[in-house]
Coordinates of C-alpha atoms in Angstrom, one line a residue:
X16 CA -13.7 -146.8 -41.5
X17 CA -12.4 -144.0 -43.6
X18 CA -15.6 -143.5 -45.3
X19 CA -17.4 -143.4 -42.2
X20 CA -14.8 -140.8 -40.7
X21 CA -15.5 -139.1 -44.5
X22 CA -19.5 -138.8 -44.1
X23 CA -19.3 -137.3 -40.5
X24 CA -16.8 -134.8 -41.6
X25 CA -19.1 -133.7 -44.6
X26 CA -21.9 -133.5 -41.7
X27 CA -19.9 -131.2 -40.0
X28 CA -18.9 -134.1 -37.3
X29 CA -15.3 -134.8 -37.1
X30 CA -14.3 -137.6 -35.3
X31 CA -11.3 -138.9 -33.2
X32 CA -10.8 -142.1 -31.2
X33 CA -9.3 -141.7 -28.2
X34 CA -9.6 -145.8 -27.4
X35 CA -10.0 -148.3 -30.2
X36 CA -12.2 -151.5 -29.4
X37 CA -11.5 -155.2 -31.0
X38 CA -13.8 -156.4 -33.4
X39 CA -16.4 -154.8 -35.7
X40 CA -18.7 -152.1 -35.6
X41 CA -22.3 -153.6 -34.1
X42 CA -25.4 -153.0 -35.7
X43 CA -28.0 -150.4 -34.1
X44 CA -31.2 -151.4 -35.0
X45 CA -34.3 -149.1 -33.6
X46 CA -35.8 -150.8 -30.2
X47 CA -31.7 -151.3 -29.4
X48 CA -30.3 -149.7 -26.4
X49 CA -26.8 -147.9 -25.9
X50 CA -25.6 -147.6 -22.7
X51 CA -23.0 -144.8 -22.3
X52 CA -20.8 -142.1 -20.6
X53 CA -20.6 -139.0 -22.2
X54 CA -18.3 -135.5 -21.9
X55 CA -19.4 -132.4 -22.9
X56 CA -17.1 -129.4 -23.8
X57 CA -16.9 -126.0 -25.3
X58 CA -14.1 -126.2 -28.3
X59 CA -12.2 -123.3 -26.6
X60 CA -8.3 -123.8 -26.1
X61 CA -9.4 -125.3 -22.4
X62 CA -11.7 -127.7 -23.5
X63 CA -14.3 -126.1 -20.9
X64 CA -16.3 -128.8 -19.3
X65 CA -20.3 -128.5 -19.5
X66 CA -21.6 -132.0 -18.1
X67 CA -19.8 -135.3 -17.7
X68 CA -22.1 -138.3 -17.3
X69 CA -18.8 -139.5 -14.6
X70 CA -19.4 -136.7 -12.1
X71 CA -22.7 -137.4 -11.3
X72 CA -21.8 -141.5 -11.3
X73 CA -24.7 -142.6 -13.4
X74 CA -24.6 -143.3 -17.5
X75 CA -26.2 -142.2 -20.1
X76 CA -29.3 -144.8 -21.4
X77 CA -30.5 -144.1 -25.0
X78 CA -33.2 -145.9 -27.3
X79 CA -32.3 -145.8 -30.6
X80 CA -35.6 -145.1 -32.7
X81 CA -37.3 -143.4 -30.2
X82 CA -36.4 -139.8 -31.4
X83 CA -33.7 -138.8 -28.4
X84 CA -34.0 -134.6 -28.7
X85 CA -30.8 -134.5 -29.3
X86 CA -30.3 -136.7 -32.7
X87 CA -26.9 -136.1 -33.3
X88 CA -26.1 -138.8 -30.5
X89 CA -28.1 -141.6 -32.5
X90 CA -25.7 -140.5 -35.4
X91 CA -22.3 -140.5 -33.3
X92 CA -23.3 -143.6 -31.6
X93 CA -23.8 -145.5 -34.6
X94 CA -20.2 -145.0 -35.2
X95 CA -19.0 -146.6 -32.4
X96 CA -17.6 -150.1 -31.6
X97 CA -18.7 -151.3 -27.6
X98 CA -15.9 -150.1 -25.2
X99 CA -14.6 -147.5 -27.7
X100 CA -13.9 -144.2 -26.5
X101 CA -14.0 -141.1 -29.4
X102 CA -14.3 -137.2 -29.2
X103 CA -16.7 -135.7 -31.6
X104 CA -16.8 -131.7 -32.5
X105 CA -20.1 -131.2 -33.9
X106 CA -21.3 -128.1 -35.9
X107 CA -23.9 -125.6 -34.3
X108 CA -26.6 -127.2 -36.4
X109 CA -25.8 -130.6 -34.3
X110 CA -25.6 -128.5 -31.2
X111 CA -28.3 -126.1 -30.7
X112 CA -31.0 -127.9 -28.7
X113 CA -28.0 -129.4 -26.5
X114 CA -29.0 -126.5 -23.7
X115 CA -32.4 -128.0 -23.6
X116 CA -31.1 -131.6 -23.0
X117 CA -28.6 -130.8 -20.8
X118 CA -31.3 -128.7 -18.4
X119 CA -33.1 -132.0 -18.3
X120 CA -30.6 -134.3 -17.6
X121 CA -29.1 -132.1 -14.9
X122 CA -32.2 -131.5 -13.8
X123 CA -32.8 -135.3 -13.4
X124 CA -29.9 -136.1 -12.1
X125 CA -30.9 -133.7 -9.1
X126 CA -34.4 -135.2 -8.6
X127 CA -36.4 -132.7 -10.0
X128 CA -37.4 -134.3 -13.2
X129 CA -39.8 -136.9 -14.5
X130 CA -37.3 -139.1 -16.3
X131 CA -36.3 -139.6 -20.0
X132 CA -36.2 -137.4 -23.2
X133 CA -39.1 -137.9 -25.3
X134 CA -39.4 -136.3 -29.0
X135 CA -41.3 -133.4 -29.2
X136 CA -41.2 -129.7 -31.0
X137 CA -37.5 -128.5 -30.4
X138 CA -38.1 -125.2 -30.9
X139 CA -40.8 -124.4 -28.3
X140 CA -39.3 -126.0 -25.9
X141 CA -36.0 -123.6 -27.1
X142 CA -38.0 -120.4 -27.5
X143 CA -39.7 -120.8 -24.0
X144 CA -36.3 -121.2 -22.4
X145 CA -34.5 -118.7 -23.9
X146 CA -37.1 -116.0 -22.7
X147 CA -37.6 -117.5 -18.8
X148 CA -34.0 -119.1 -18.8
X149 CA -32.5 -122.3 -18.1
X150 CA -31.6 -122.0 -14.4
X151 CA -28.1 -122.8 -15.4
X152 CA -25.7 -119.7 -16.3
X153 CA -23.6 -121.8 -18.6
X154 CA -26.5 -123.2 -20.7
X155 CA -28.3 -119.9 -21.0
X156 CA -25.4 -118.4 -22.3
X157 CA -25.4 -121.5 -25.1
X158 CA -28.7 -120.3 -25.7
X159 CA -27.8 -116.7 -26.3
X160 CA -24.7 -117.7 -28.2
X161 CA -24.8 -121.1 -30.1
X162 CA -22.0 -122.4 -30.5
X163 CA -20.1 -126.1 -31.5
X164 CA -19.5 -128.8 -28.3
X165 CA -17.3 -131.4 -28.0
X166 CA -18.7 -134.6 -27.4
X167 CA -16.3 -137.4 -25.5
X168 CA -18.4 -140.4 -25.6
X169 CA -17.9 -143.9 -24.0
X170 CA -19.6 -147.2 -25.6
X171 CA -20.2 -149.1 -22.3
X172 CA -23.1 -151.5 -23.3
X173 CA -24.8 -152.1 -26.5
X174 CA -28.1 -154.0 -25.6
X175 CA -30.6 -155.4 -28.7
X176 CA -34.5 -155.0 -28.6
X177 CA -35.0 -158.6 -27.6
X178 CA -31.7 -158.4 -24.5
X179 CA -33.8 -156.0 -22.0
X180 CA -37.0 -155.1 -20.4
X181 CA -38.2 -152.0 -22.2
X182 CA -39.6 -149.7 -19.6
X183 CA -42.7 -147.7 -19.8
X184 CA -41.4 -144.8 -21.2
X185 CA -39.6 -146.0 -24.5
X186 CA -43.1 -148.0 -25.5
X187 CA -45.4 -146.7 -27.8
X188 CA -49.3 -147.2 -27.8
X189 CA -48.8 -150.9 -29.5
X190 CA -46.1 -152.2 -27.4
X191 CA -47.8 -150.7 -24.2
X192 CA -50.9 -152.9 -25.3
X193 CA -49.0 -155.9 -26.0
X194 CA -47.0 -156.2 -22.8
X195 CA -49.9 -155.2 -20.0
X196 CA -51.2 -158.6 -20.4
X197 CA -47.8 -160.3 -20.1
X198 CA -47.2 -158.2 -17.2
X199 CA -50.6 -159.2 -15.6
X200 CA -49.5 -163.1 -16.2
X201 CA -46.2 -162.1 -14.8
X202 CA -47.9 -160.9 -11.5
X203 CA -50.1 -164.1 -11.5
X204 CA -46.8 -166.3 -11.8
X205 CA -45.3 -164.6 -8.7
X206 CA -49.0 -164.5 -6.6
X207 CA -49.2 -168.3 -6.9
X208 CA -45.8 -168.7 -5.8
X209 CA -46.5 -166.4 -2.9
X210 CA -44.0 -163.8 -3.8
X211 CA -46.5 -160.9 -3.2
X212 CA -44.4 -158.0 -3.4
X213 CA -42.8 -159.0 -6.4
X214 CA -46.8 -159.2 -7.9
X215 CA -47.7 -156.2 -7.3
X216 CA -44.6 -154.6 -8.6
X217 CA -45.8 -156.3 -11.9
X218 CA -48.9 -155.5 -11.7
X219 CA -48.3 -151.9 -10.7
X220 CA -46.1 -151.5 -14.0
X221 CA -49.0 -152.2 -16.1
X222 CA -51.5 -150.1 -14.3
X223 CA -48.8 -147.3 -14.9
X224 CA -48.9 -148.4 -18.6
X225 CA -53.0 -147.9 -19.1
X226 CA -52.9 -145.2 -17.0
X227 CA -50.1 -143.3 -19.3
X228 CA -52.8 -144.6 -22.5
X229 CA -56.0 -143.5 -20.4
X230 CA -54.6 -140.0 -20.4
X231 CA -54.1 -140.1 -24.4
X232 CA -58.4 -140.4 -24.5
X233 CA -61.3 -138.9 -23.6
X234 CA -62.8 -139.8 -20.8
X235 CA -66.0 -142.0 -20.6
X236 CA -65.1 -142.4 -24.7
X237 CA -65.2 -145.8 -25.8
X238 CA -61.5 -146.8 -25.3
X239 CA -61.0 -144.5 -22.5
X240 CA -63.9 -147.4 -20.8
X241 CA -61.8 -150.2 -22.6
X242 CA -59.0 -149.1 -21.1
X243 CA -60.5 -148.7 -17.3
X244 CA -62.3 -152.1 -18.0
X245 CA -58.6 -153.5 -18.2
X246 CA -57.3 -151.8 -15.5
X247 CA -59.8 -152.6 -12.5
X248 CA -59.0 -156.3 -12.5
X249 CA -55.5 -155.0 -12.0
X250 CA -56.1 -152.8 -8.8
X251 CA -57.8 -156.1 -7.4
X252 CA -54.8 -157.7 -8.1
X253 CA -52.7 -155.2 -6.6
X254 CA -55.0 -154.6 -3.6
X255 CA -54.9 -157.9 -2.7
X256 CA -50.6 -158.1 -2.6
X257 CA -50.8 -155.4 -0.6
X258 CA -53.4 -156.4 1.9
X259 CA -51.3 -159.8 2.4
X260 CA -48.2 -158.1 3.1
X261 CA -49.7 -155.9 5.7
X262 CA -49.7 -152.6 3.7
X263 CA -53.3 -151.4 4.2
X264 CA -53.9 -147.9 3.0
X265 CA -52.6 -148.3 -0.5
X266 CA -55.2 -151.1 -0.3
X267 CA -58.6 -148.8 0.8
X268 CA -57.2 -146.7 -2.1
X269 CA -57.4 -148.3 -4.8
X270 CA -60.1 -150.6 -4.1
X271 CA -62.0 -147.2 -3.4
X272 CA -60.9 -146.6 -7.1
X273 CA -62.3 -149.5 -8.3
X274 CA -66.0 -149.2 -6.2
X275 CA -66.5 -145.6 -7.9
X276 CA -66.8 -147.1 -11.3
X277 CA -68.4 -150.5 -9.7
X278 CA -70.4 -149.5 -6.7
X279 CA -71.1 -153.6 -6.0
X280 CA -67.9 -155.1 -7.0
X281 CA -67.4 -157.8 -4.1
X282 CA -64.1 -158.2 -4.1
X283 CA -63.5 -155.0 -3.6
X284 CA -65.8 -154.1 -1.0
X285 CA -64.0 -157.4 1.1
X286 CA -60.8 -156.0 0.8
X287 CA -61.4 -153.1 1.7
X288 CA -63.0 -153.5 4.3
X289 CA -60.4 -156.1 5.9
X290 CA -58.3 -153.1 5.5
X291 CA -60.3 -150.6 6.8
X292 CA -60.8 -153.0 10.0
X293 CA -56.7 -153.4 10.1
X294 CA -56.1 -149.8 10.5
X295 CA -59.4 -149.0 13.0
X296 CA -61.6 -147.2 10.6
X297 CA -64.5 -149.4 12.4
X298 CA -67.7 -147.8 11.0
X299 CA -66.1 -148.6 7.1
X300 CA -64.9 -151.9 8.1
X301 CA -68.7 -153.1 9.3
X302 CA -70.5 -151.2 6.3
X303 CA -68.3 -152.5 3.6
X304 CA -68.4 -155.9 5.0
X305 CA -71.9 -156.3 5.7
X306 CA -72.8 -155.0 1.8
X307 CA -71.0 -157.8 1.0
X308 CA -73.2 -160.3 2.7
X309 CA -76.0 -158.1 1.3
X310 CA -74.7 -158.8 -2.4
X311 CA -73.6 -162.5 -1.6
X312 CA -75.8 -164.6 1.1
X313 CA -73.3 -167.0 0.2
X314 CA -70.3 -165.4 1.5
X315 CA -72.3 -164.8 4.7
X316 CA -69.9 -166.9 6.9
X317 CA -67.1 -165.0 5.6
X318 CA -67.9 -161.9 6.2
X319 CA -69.6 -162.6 10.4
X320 CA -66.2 -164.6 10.6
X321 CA -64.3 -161.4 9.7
X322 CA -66.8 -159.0 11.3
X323 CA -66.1 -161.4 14.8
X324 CA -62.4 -161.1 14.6
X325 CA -62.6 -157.2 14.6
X326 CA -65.2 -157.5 17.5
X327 CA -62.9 -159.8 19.3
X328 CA -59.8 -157.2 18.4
X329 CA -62.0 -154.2 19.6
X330 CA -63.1 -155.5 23.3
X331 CA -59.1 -156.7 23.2
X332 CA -58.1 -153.2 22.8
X333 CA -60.5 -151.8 25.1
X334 CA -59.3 -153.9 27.5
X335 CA -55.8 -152.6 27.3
X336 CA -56.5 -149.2 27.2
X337 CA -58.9 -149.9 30.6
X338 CA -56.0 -151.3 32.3
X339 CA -53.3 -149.0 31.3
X340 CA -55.9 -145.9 32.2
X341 CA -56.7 -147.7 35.5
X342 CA -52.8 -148.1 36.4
X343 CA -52.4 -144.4 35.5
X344 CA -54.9 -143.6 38.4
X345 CA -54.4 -146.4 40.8
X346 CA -51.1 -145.2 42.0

């Protein structure tokens, strides 16, 4: 413990618990995940308040490996025993990207930001600021004036690679790979068990995974058409969910996303033109339907059975709209 306490302090960290925890100091391997609530202050003789994780009701999550912008956290954290609670002053060199951080986070936590803190070049993101400002007074002021913070911090949960679903963001390239196809499966599973909405959320997550790759290539490259040649079986899949449980333009979407890379693709073409004929769009329904039959003679009485029940649905609605037009007049 005391050397510990001895190698922050010659980091220009000095540390102070506040709560002690039972039991030793857990390991923090990279992939692990710290779940915490954090204070931050100026180190005037108020202890000026900047952010605290409490007032906004939601923790701090942090991926230890993952290069968090502001590393000094990954350092402090490391330090920590679960349900410990310590105040850290930290040295300007710990401290000067905190305005960038905090921007995001606050920024976040009102709705206007994407998500999570990636790594990336600190000082661009710094200079940038510092010229067009942060939108907060308090943090362009930091910027102007760095300065050491106080750092109360709250262990709540410490989580190890193998204890949690990693989400999309914290993966790299490899682990994106590797966990599409568990997360297709995963959608399979739940299809055959008729638990459609919980499919497509599956299989949404790993189209939002190979989309996030097809954006790192070139497209028509190579793997950009590896990558797309994975993903259309997955908007299938997803169209499908979504046309069972009634939800029928996400449905003519992506099935439309699907035909502009495979013009004849069958399945498609049938789903989306049962969607197209559950929301009216007539002249789609027919023409998709009927290329169908085209492609596939087999499928034949499928498709005149489903092109009968919109025929059936259209003189139905007809109907009603003659009588409620002809009660309009009649009185």
């Amino acid at each position: 413990m005391a050397d510990t306490f001895y190698q922050l302090q010659k980091d220009g960290i000095l540390k102070k618990i506040l709560y002690g925890a039972p039991g030793n100091t857990p390991s923090f391997p990279d992939g692990a995940k710290a779940t915490f609530h954090y204070r931050t202050t100026r180190t005037d003789e108020e202890k000026t308040v900047l952010d605290d994780s409490r007032t906004v009701g939601k923790p701090m999550e942090l991926i230890f490996g993952k290069k968090f912008k502001l590393e000094v956290w990954e350092k402090l954290l490391k330090t920590m025993k679960v349900k410990e609670v310590a105040e850290f002053t930290c040295d300007m060199k710990h401290t000067a990207v905190y305005p960038l951080v905090a921007k995001s986070l606050r920024d976040i936590y009102k709705g206007k930001g994407s998500g999570h803190q990636h790594s990336g070049s600190h000082c661009c993101g710094m200079v940038a600021f510092s010229q067009q400002g942060m939108g907060y007074c308090d943090l362009d002021e930091l910027v102007k004036s760095p300065q050491p913070l106080i750092f109360v911090i709250e262990l709540l949960k410490l989580e190890q690679p193998q204890q949690f679903e990693q989400e999309a963001w914290s993966m790299n390239e490899t682990e994106k790979l590797d966990k599409i196809p568990k997360l297709r499966e995963a959608g399979n599973v739940s299809y055959r068990n008729k638990d459609y909405d919980k499919a497509a959320n599956k299989y949404a997550q790993a189209l939002t995974m190979l989309e996030d790759l097809m954006l790192q290539e070139k497209p028509g490259d190579d793997d950009w058409k590896k990558l797309d040649d994975l993903k259309r079986p997955l908007l299938l899949n997803f169209s499908q969910c979504k046309l069972l449980t009634g939800d029928y333009y996400p449905v003519i979407t992506h099935t439309s996303d699907v035909l502009a890379r495979d013009p004849d693709n069958e399945k498609a073409l049938f789903r989306r033109g049962k969607a197209h004929a559950a929301v009216w769009n007539v002249t789609e329904a027919r023409r998709d339907l009927m290329r169908v039959a085209e492609l596939n003679p087999k499928l034949d009485v499928t498709v005149h059975k489903e092109l009968a029940a919109l025929e059936s649905r259209l003189k139905e609605k007809e109907a009603q709209e003659k009588s409620s037009f002809s009660g309009m007049f009649s009185s």
